[in-house]
Short mmCIF file of C-alpha atoms in Angstrom, two decimals:
data_model
loop_
_atom_site.label_atom_id
_atom_site.label_comp_id
_atom_site.label_asym_id
_atom_site.label_seq_id
_atom_site.Cartn_x
_atom_site.Cartn_y
_atom_site.Cartn_z
CA MET Z 153 0.01 -0.18 -0.17
CA GLY Z 154 2.96 1.67 0.81
CA GLY Z 155 4.25 2.30 -2.74
CA TRP Z 156 1.33 2.95 -5.11
CA TRP Z 157 -0.07 5.79 -2.14
CA THR Z 158 2.94 6.57 -2.36
CA SER Z 159 3.41 6.93 -6.28
CA TYR Z 160 -0.47 9.12 -5.91
CA ALA Z 161 0.98 11.63 -3.78
CA LEU Z 162 3.68 12.38 -5.66
CA VAL Z 163 1.22 12.66 -9.03
CA ALA Z 164 -1.21 15.06 -6.48
CA HIS Z 165 1.89 16.79 -6.03
CA GLN Z 166 3.56 17.45 -9.14
CA ARG Z 167 -0.42 18.11 -11.06
CA ARG Z 168 -1.32 21.17 -7.95
CA GLU Z 169 2.56 22.09 -8.39
CA ALA Z 170 1.94 22.08 -12.00
CA ARG Z 171 -1.65 24.24 -11.55
CA TRP Z 172 0.02 27.13 -9.68
CA LEU Z 173 2.95 27.32 -12.56
CA ILE Z 174 0.48 27.66 -14.82
CA VAL Z 175 -1.09 31.12 -12.29
CA ILE Z 176 2.01 32.31 -11.97
CA GLU Z 177 3.07 32.24 -16.10
CA ARG Z 178 -0.22 34.36 -16.51
CA THR Z 179 0.35 36.93 -13.59
CA ILE Z 180 4.23 37.51 -15.49
CA LEU Z 181 1.90 38.49 -18.72
CA GLY Z 182 -0.53 39.73 -17.70
CA THR Z 183 1.64 42.28 -15.86
CA ALA Z 184 4.03 42.37 -18.03
CA PHE Z 185 1.46 43.27 -20.99
CA LEU Z 186 -0.19 45.96 -18.23
CA ALA Z 187 3.57 48.05 -17.68
CA ILE Z 188 4.11 47.99 -21.72
CA SER Z 189 0.80 49.35 -22.40
CA LEU Z 190 1.08 51.94 -19.56
CA GLY Z 191 4.73 52.83 -21.07
CA SER Z 192 3.44 53.32 -24.79
CA THR Z 193 0.65 55.07 -23.98
CA LEU Z 194 2.31 57.85 -21.51
CA TRP Z 195 4.60 57.37 -24.45
CA GLY Z 196 2.91 57.90 -27.24
CA LYS Z 197 1.23 61.26 -25.00
CA SER Z 198 4.07 62.60 -24.08
CA ARG Z 199 4.49 63.32 -28.12
CA ARG Z 200 1.37 64.15 -28.39
CA TRP Z 201 1.20 66.52 -25.52
CA GLY Z 202 4.42 68.58 -27.04
CA GLU Z 203 2.98 68.32 -30.92
CA GLU Z 204 -0.05 70.06 -30.62
CA GLN Z 205 0.67 71.98 -26.87
CA GLU Z 206 -0.63 75.39 -27.82
CA MET Z 207 -0.07 78.36 -26.17
CA PRO Z 208 -1.60 81.40 -28.03
CA SER Z 209 -0.44 83.86 -25.00
CA LYS Z 210 2.90 83.60 -25.87
CA GLY Z 211 4.72 83.18 -29.06
CA PRO Z 212 6.37 79.58 -30.68
CA ALA Z 213 10.07 79.71 -29.37
CA THR Z 214 8.03 79.94 -25.44
CA GLN Z 215 6.28 76.99 -27.11
CA GLU Z 216 8.55 74.75 -27.76
CA PHE Z 217 11.01 75.81 -24.60
CA GLU Z 218 7.89 74.96 -22.32
CA ALA Z 219 6.26 71.53 -23.69
CA ARG Z 220 9.63 69.84 -23.98
CA PRO Z 221 10.12 69.64 -19.67
CA ARG Z 222 6.79 68.49 -20.15
CA THR Z 223 8.05 66.04 -22.72
CA ALA Z 224 10.66 64.39 -20.77
CA ARG Z 225 8.81 64.84 -17.90
CA ALA Z 226 6.36 62.00 -19.65
CA VAL Z 227 8.33 59.75 -20.60
CA PHE Z 228 10.21 60.10 -17.30
CA LEU Z 229 7.11 58.93 -15.61
CA GLY Z 230 6.17 55.94 -18.51
CA ILE Z 231 9.98 54.77 -17.58
CA ARG Z 232 9.46 54.54 -14.13
CA VAL Z 233 5.84 52.74 -14.30
CA SER Z 234 7.49 50.58 -16.51
CA VAL Z 235 10.19 49.48 -14.63
CA ALA Z 236 8.62 49.84 -11.31
CA ALA Z 237 5.84 47.01 -12.34
CA ILE Z 238 9.07 44.24 -13.85
CA VAL Z 239 10.34 44.64 -9.87
CA ILE Z 240 7.44 44.12 -8.73
CA LEU Z 241 7.03 41.73 -11.36
CA GLY Z 242 10.37 40.38 -9.80
CA ALA Z 243 9.94 39.89 -6.40
CA SER Z 244 6.78 37.99 -7.08
CA ILE Z 245 8.13 35.19 -9.28
CA GLY Z 246 11.01 35.15 -6.61
CA SER Z 247 8.30 34.93 -3.56
CA ALA Z 248 6.28 33.10 -5.09
CA SER Z 249 9.72 30.14 -6.37
CA ALA Z 250 10.64 30.30 -2.69
CA GLN Z 251 6.57 29.60 -1.23
CA ASP Z 252 6.83 26.56 -4.09
CA TRP Z 253 9.86 25.12 -2.97
CA PRO Z 254 11.37 22.89 -3.58
CA THR Z 255 10.53 21.30 -7.08
CA ARG Z 256 13.45 19.17 -7.87
CA PRO Z 257 16.00 17.31 -5.73
CA ILE Z 258 18.40 18.92 -2.93
CA ARG Z 259 22.34 18.28 -2.84
CA LEU Z 260 23.46 17.30 1.12
CA VAL Z 261 27.12 18.98 0.53
CA VAL Z 262 29.56 17.15 2.47
CA GLY Z 263 32.99 17.71 3.28
CA ALA Z 264 34.43 14.76 4.81
CA SER Z 265 34.62 10.69 2.95
CA ALA Z 266 31.91 8.12 3.08
CA GLY Z 267 31.89 6.32 5.93
CA GLY Z 268 32.42 9.64 8.05
CA GLY Z 269 30.45 11.16 11.65
CA THR Z 270 30.31 14.09 9.63
CA ASP Z 271 28.73 11.56 6.10
CA ILE Z 272 26.75 9.10 8.55
CA SER Z 273 24.92 11.51 10.20
CA ALA Z 274 24.10 13.32 6.98
CA ARG Z 275 22.68 10.11 4.25
CA LEU Z 276 20.94 9.57 8.29
CA ILE Z 277 18.52 12.82 7.68
CA ALA Z 278 18.78 12.36 4.22
CA GLN Z 279 15.52 10.22 3.67
CA PRO Z 280 13.48 11.28 5.76
CA LEU Z 281 14.26 14.85 5.31
CA ALA Z 282 13.37 13.89 0.88
CA GLU Z 283 9.86 12.17 2.15
CA ILE Z 284 8.77 15.96 4.58
CA LEU Z 285 9.56 18.15 1.43
CA GLY Z 286 8.46 15.81 -0.46
CA GLN Z 287 11.66 15.58 -3.32
CA ALA Z 288 15.21 13.84 -3.23
CA VAL Z 289 18.23 14.94 -0.74
CA VAL Z 290 21.18 13.31 -2.53
CA VAL Z 291 24.09 13.48 -0.18
CA GLU Z 292 27.62 14.56 -2.24
CA ASN Z 293 31.38 13.84 -0.63
CA ARG Z 294 33.59 16.85 -1.62
CA ALA Z 295 36.48 15.60 0.70
CA GLY Z 296 39.70 17.65 1.08
CA ALA Z 297 41.26 20.51 2.91
CA ALA Z 298 39.52 19.52 5.89
CA GLY Z 299 36.13 20.43 4.70
CA THR Z 300 37.49 23.67 3.37
CA THR Z 301 36.94 22.54 -0.54
CA ALA Z 302 33.04 21.74 0.05
CA ALA Z 303 32.69 25.02 2.90
CA GLU Z 304 33.58 26.86 -0.29
CA ALA Z 305 31.45 25.39 -2.68
CA VAL Z 306 28.15 25.44 -0.75
CA ALA Z 307 29.16 29.61 -0.10
CA LYS Z 308 29.26 30.36 -3.76
CA SER Z 309 26.53 27.50 -4.92
CA PRO Z 310 23.50 29.40 -6.77
CA LYS Z 311 20.91 30.88 -3.37
CA ASP Z 312 18.32 29.09 -4.42
CA GLY Z 313 17.52 26.60 -1.32
CA TYR Z 314 18.93 23.10 -3.53
CA SER Z 315 22.35 24.05 -2.30
CA ALA Z 316 22.98 22.72 1.19
CA TYR Z 317 26.33 22.07 3.71
CA MET Z 318 26.65 19.20 6.80
CA MET Z 319 28.66 21.33 8.64
CA SER Z 320 30.54 19.87 11.70
CA ASN Z 321 33.35 21.29 14.78
CA ALA Z 322 35.52 21.12 11.92
CA HIS Z 323 34.03 23.92 10.66
CA ALA Z 324 35.21 26.04 12.81
CA ILE Z 325 38.80 24.65 13.56
CA SER Z 326 39.35 24.97 10.02
CA ALA Z 327 38.34 28.36 10.21
CA VAL Z 328 41.28 29.31 12.79
CA MET Z 329 43.26 26.96 11.11
CA TYR Z 330 43.96 27.95 8.06
CA LYS Z 331 45.32 31.86 7.37
CA ALA Z 332 42.77 32.58 4.73
CA LEU Z 333 40.08 30.79 3.40
CA ARG Z 334 38.51 32.21 0.72
CA TYR Z 335 34.92 32.48 1.78
CA ASP Z 336 33.73 33.81 5.37
CA PRO Z 337 32.56 30.80 8.00
CA ILE Z 338 29.79 32.90 9.26
CA ASN Z 339 28.78 35.23 6.86
CA ASP Z 340 28.71 33.73 3.94
CA PHE Z 341 26.68 30.27 5.32
CA GLN Z 342 22.51 31.10 5.81
CA MET Z 343 22.72 28.52 8.98
CA VAL Z 344 19.76 26.43 9.13
CA SER Z 345 19.42 23.99 12.15
CA MET Z 346 21.60 22.44 14.19
CA VAL Z 347 21.39 18.56 13.38
CA ALA Z 348 23.11 16.44 16.50
CA THR Z 349 26.01 16.66 19.37
CA ALA Z 350 28.35 13.80 20.22
CA GLY Z 351 31.02 14.11 23.25
CA LEU Z 352 34.43 12.37 22.68
CA VAL Z 353 35.94 10.25 25.62
CA LEU Z 354 39.02 10.03 26.46
CA VAL Z 355 40.88 6.64 26.60
CA ALA Z 356 44.24 4.84 27.44
CA ALA Z 357 44.69 1.51 26.79
CA PRO Z 358 43.22 -1.65 29.38
CA ASP Z 359 46.77 -1.97 31.29
CA PHE Z 360 47.13 2.04 32.24
CA PRO Z 361 47.57 1.49 36.59
CA ALA Z 362 45.24 5.39 36.59
CA ARG Z 363 41.43 4.41 36.76
CA ASP Z 364 40.02 7.88 37.01
CA LEU Z 365 40.69 11.26 35.17
CA ALA Z 366 41.95 12.06 38.90
CA GLY Z 367 44.44 9.08 38.05
CA VAL Z 368 45.54 10.55 35.18
CA LEU Z 369 46.52 13.88 36.38
CA ALA Z 370 48.55 12.60 38.85
CA ALA Z 371 50.67 10.86 36.99
CA VAL Z 372 50.51 13.33 34.23
CA ARG Z 373 51.85 15.63 36.57
CA ALA Z 374 54.58 12.77 38.43
CA ASN Z 375 56.43 12.68 35.07
CA PRO Z 376 56.39 15.64 33.39
CA GLY Z 377 56.84 15.23 29.84
CA LYS Z 378 57.21 11.49 29.48
CA PHE Z 379 53.65 10.87 28.88
CA ASN Z 380 52.04 11.63 24.80
CA PHE Z 381 48.87 11.70 23.52
CA GLY Z 382 47.55 10.76 20.05
CA SER Z 383 44.97 12.21 17.53
CA ALA Z 384 43.50 11.77 14.09
CA GLY Z 385 45.74 14.69 13.09
CA VAL Z 386 47.03 18.14 14.18
CA GLY Z 387 44.00 21.76 13.74
CA THR Z 388 41.38 18.10 14.39
CA THR Z 389 39.40 18.12 16.77
CA GLN Z 390 41.38 15.44 18.70
CA HIS Z 391 43.78 17.12 19.05
CA PHE Z 392 42.46 20.63 19.99
CA ALA Z 393 40.51 18.56 23.24
CA GLY Z 394 43.87 17.61 24.59
CA GLU Z 395 45.75 20.78 23.76
CA LEU Z 396 42.72 22.03 26.65
CA MET Z 397 42.72 19.51 28.43
CA LYS Z 398 46.60 20.33 28.60
CA GLN Z 399 46.29 23.79 29.53
CA ILE Z 400 42.88 23.66 31.96
CA ALA Z 401 45.53 21.51 34.23
CA GLY Z 402 48.16 22.48 33.10
CA LEU Z 403 50.15 19.38 31.88
CA ASP Z 404 53.26 18.74 29.95
CA ILE Z 405 52.87 15.76 27.55
CA THR Z 406 53.14 15.79 24.10
CA HIS Z 407 50.39 15.29 21.84
CA VAL Z 408 51.13 12.76 18.50
CA PRO Z 409 49.64 13.36 14.91
CA TYR Z 410 48.44 9.44 13.71
CA ARG Z 411 46.85 10.41 10.01
CA SER Z 412 43.80 8.49 10.34
CA THR Z 413 41.30 7.99 14.01
CA PRO Z 414 41.88 4.00 12.99
CA ALA Z 415 46.61 5.40 13.17
CA ALA Z 416 45.50 6.35 16.18
CA VAL Z 417 44.12 3.83 18.11
CA THR Z 418 46.19 1.54 16.63
CA GLY Z 419 48.99 3.33 17.97
CA LEU Z 420 47.72 3.78 21.41
CA ARG Z 421 47.15 -0.34 22.06
CA ALA Z 422 50.39 -0.50 20.64
CA ARG Z 423 51.18 1.00 23.65
CA GLU Z 424 53.20 4.07 21.07
CA VAL Z 425 50.79 6.98 22.86
CA GLU Z 426 48.85 6.79 26.59
CA PHE Z 427 45.96 8.17 25.73
CA VAL Z 428 44.21 9.60 22.67
CA PHE Z 429 40.48 11.76 22.58
CA GLU Z 430 37.94 10.52 20.27
CA LEU Z 431 34.51 9.85 19.19
CA VAL Z 432 31.92 7.95 21.34
CA GLN Z 433 30.37 6.00 18.33
CA THR Z 434 33.94 5.26 17.15
CA VAL Z 435 35.82 3.34 20.28
CA GLN Z 436 32.50 2.54 21.90
CA GLY Z 437 32.76 -0.87 21.18
CA GLN Z 438 36.47 -1.50 21.51
CA ILE Z 439 35.57 0.23 25.50
CA HIS Z 440 32.18 -2.20 25.87
CA VAL Z 441 34.94 -5.26 24.94
CA GLY Z 442 37.77 -4.53 27.41
CA ASP Z 443 40.38 -3.55 24.13
CA LEU Z 444 40.22 0.13 25.66
CA LYS Z 445 39.60 1.76 28.88
CA ALA Z 446 37.46 4.60 29.08
CA ILE Z 447 38.86 7.82 31.18
CA ALA Z 448 35.64 10.04 31.55
CA VAL Z 449 33.96 11.70 28.53
CA THR Z 450 34.64 15.19 27.32
CA SER Z 451 30.83 16.49 27.12
CA PRO Z 452 28.57 18.18 29.50
CA LYS Z 453 26.29 15.57 30.19
CA ARG Z 454 26.82 11.62 30.79
CA ASN Z 455 26.98 9.80 27.12
CA PRO Z 456 23.86 7.77 27.23
CA MET Z 457 26.32 4.80 25.16
CA LEU Z 458 28.69 4.57 28.37
CA PRO Z 459 26.58 5.58 30.96
CA ASP Z 460 28.89 4.33 33.51
CA VAL Z 461 31.77 7.30 32.48
CA PRO Z 462 32.16 10.53 34.07
CA THR Z 463 31.59 13.86 32.47
CA PHE Z 464 35.56 15.59 32.76
CA THR Z 465 33.42 17.79 35.30
CA GLU Z 466 31.81 15.57 37.49
CA ALA Z 467 35.62 13.52 37.66
CA GLY Z 468 37.26 16.67 38.97
CA MET Z 469 37.96 19.00 36.03
CA PRO Z 470 34.89 21.79 35.59
CA GLY Z 471 34.83 24.12 32.37
CA TYR Z 472 35.96 21.19 30.21
CA ASP Z 473 33.66 21.10 27.18
CA VAL Z 474 34.40 19.77 23.97
CA THR Z 475 31.03 18.69 21.87
CA SER Z 476 31.12 17.37 18.19
CA TRP Z 477 28.34 18.85 16.37
CA TYR Z 478 26.62 18.78 13.14
CA GLY Z 479 24.75 21.10 11.67
CA LEU Z 480 22.63 22.62 8.20
CA ALA Z 481 23.05 24.97 6.19
CA PHE Z 482 22.36 27.35 3.07
CA PRO Z 483 24.56 29.54 1.10
CA ALA Z 484 24.01 33.09 2.94
CA GLY Z 485 21.35 35.03 0.65
CA THR Z 486 18.78 31.99 0.35
CA ALA Z 487 15.37 33.87 0.61
CA PRO Z 488 13.63 33.72 4.48
CA ALA Z 489 10.83 31.21 3.36
CA VAL Z 490 13.22 28.33 2.05
CA VAL Z 491 15.54 28.76 5.34
CA HIS Z 492 11.74 28.60 7.14
CA LYS Z 493 10.66 25.70 5.84
CA MET Z 494 13.58 23.66 5.79
CA ASN Z 495 14.08 24.14 9.33
CA LYS Z 496 10.37 23.24 10.28
CA ALA Z 497 11.81 19.71 8.48
CA MET Z 498 14.44 19.68 10.44
CA GLN Z 499 12.29 19.87 13.63
CA GLU Z 500 9.58 17.95 12.64
CA LEU Z 501 12.52 14.57 11.54
CA LEU Z 502 14.72 15.00 14.64
CA GLY Z 503 11.54 15.11 16.59
CA ARG Z 504 10.78 11.45 15.57
CA GLU Z 505 11.63 8.64 17.59
CA SER Z 506 12.85 6.86 15.20
CA VAL Z 507 15.42 9.20 13.68
CA ALA Z 508 16.66 9.98 17.69
CA LYS Z 509 17.20 6.22 18.26
CA GLN Z 510 19.05 6.28 15.33
CA VAL Z 511 21.14 9.20 16.47
CA LEU Z 512 21.92 7.69 19.43
CA ASN Z 513 23.27 4.21 17.71
CA LEU Z 514 26.15 6.29 16.55
CA GLY Z 515 27.33 7.96 20.14
CA ALA Z 516 24.56 11.32 19.33
CA LEU Z 517 22.16 12.70 20.23
CA ALA Z 518 19.52 14.49 18.11
CA ARG Z 519 19.51 18.51 18.59
CA SER Z 520 17.26 21.00 16.87
CA SER Z 521 18.03 24.97 16.97
CA THR Z 522 17.32 27.74 15.50
CA PRO Z 523 19.41 29.64 12.49
CA ASP Z 524 20.21 32.41 15.42
CA GLU Z 525 20.87 29.65 18.11
CA LEU Z 526 23.36 27.08 15.74
CA ARG Z 527 24.89 30.64 14.09
CA ALA Z 528 25.99 31.50 17.72
CA HIS Z 529 27.18 28.34 18.77
CA ILE Z 530 29.68 28.46 15.10
CA ALA Z 531 30.71 32.06 17.02
CA GLY Z 532 31.47 30.31 19.98
CA GLU Z 533 33.40 27.50 18.57
CA ILE Z 534 35.53 30.16 16.57
CA ALA Z 535 36.46 32.25 19.78
CA LYS Z 536 36.93 29.48 21.51
CA TRP Z 537 39.38 27.55 19.87
CA LYS Z 538 41.20 30.37 18.49
CA GLY Z 539 41.96 31.15 22.06
CA VAL Z 540 43.24 27.33 22.62
CA ARG Z 541 45.34 27.57 18.80
CA GLU Z 542 46.64 30.58 20.33
CA LYS Z 543 47.95 29.96 23.77
CA ALA Z 544 49.38 26.07 22.64
CA GLY Z 545 50.97 27.80 19.64
CA ILE Z 546 50.12 25.62 17.33
CA GLU Z 547 50.92 27.37 13.54
CA GLN Z 548 48.34 27.81 10.98
CA LEU Z 549 48.76 26.48 7.83
#
């Protein structure tokens, strides 16, 4: 039943869309005809006015001199009326187009390879979003330069609501790590909604003597310069999580960058490093089977996937908060009607229990927001990580 009913609904939607387009077309033609006709009429009257105007009490030279300004005024009036009609017409077309959005598939660009957290989150929302909007949502992976390639592509896309960007906290960190981006990380985007948040977890090898954060901090302070922490690379969220811990606790511990998350976890298990910060969904399986020891989670609240693991604040480091996040955005200048419609769809989607469970299975929490809330969050993240980078002396790329 679901198949034929969906097909019937789509056909009905397309027929309504076609009827609406016919109305718009007729309105456009009628308005254009009125503008041209009015302009032509005023032009014709202006000519007759200039040619037939009689001024018995004045001479021919005076008549001609006074008729010309009247003629010019009439001509300019006709031009202004025509231009005004065209401007109103253009605004009406844009408004009607925005109200009718979407009428074709939407491209959802991801700045990472398939299989990563951002990609999985994008694909998770794509299908239910397509069901709500009545058009396909196609995920497009454009990996490269820590997501900046994808961000630039979307920022410079048409502002028609058919190119969206799946942001993550990498968007904020890239704004801090790169000297010269070819886009503004905030002002070149129209934020739509937060999608989800996900904390990281500090993990150690199972035979590391400390069992909690207090023990880890005591061991590091007792052996300055001896211990290392690994990450998926310089300038990643995992790297910055470690630097923030160093700064808040005043630790002397060395960062060891790897080329990827799997490489960093492998290095930890091979005892090349003592600690690694990683997304919960990436290492929860190894924690549950005992291959890794969870010390503390970086989010303000405990992670549902690791309910027995305390937060950094609970473990004795108040103020420590590293939360990975995902958000949806359009290019700046996208019509408010389109933004509102997409935000409403995201609110509905993320409110579904089935979607919330899928997000939770990834070690994250579904979270919607207003466009302004997402914008403020990103601005805060950029300011926060800029301070961490500068204090740590991490060179920009």
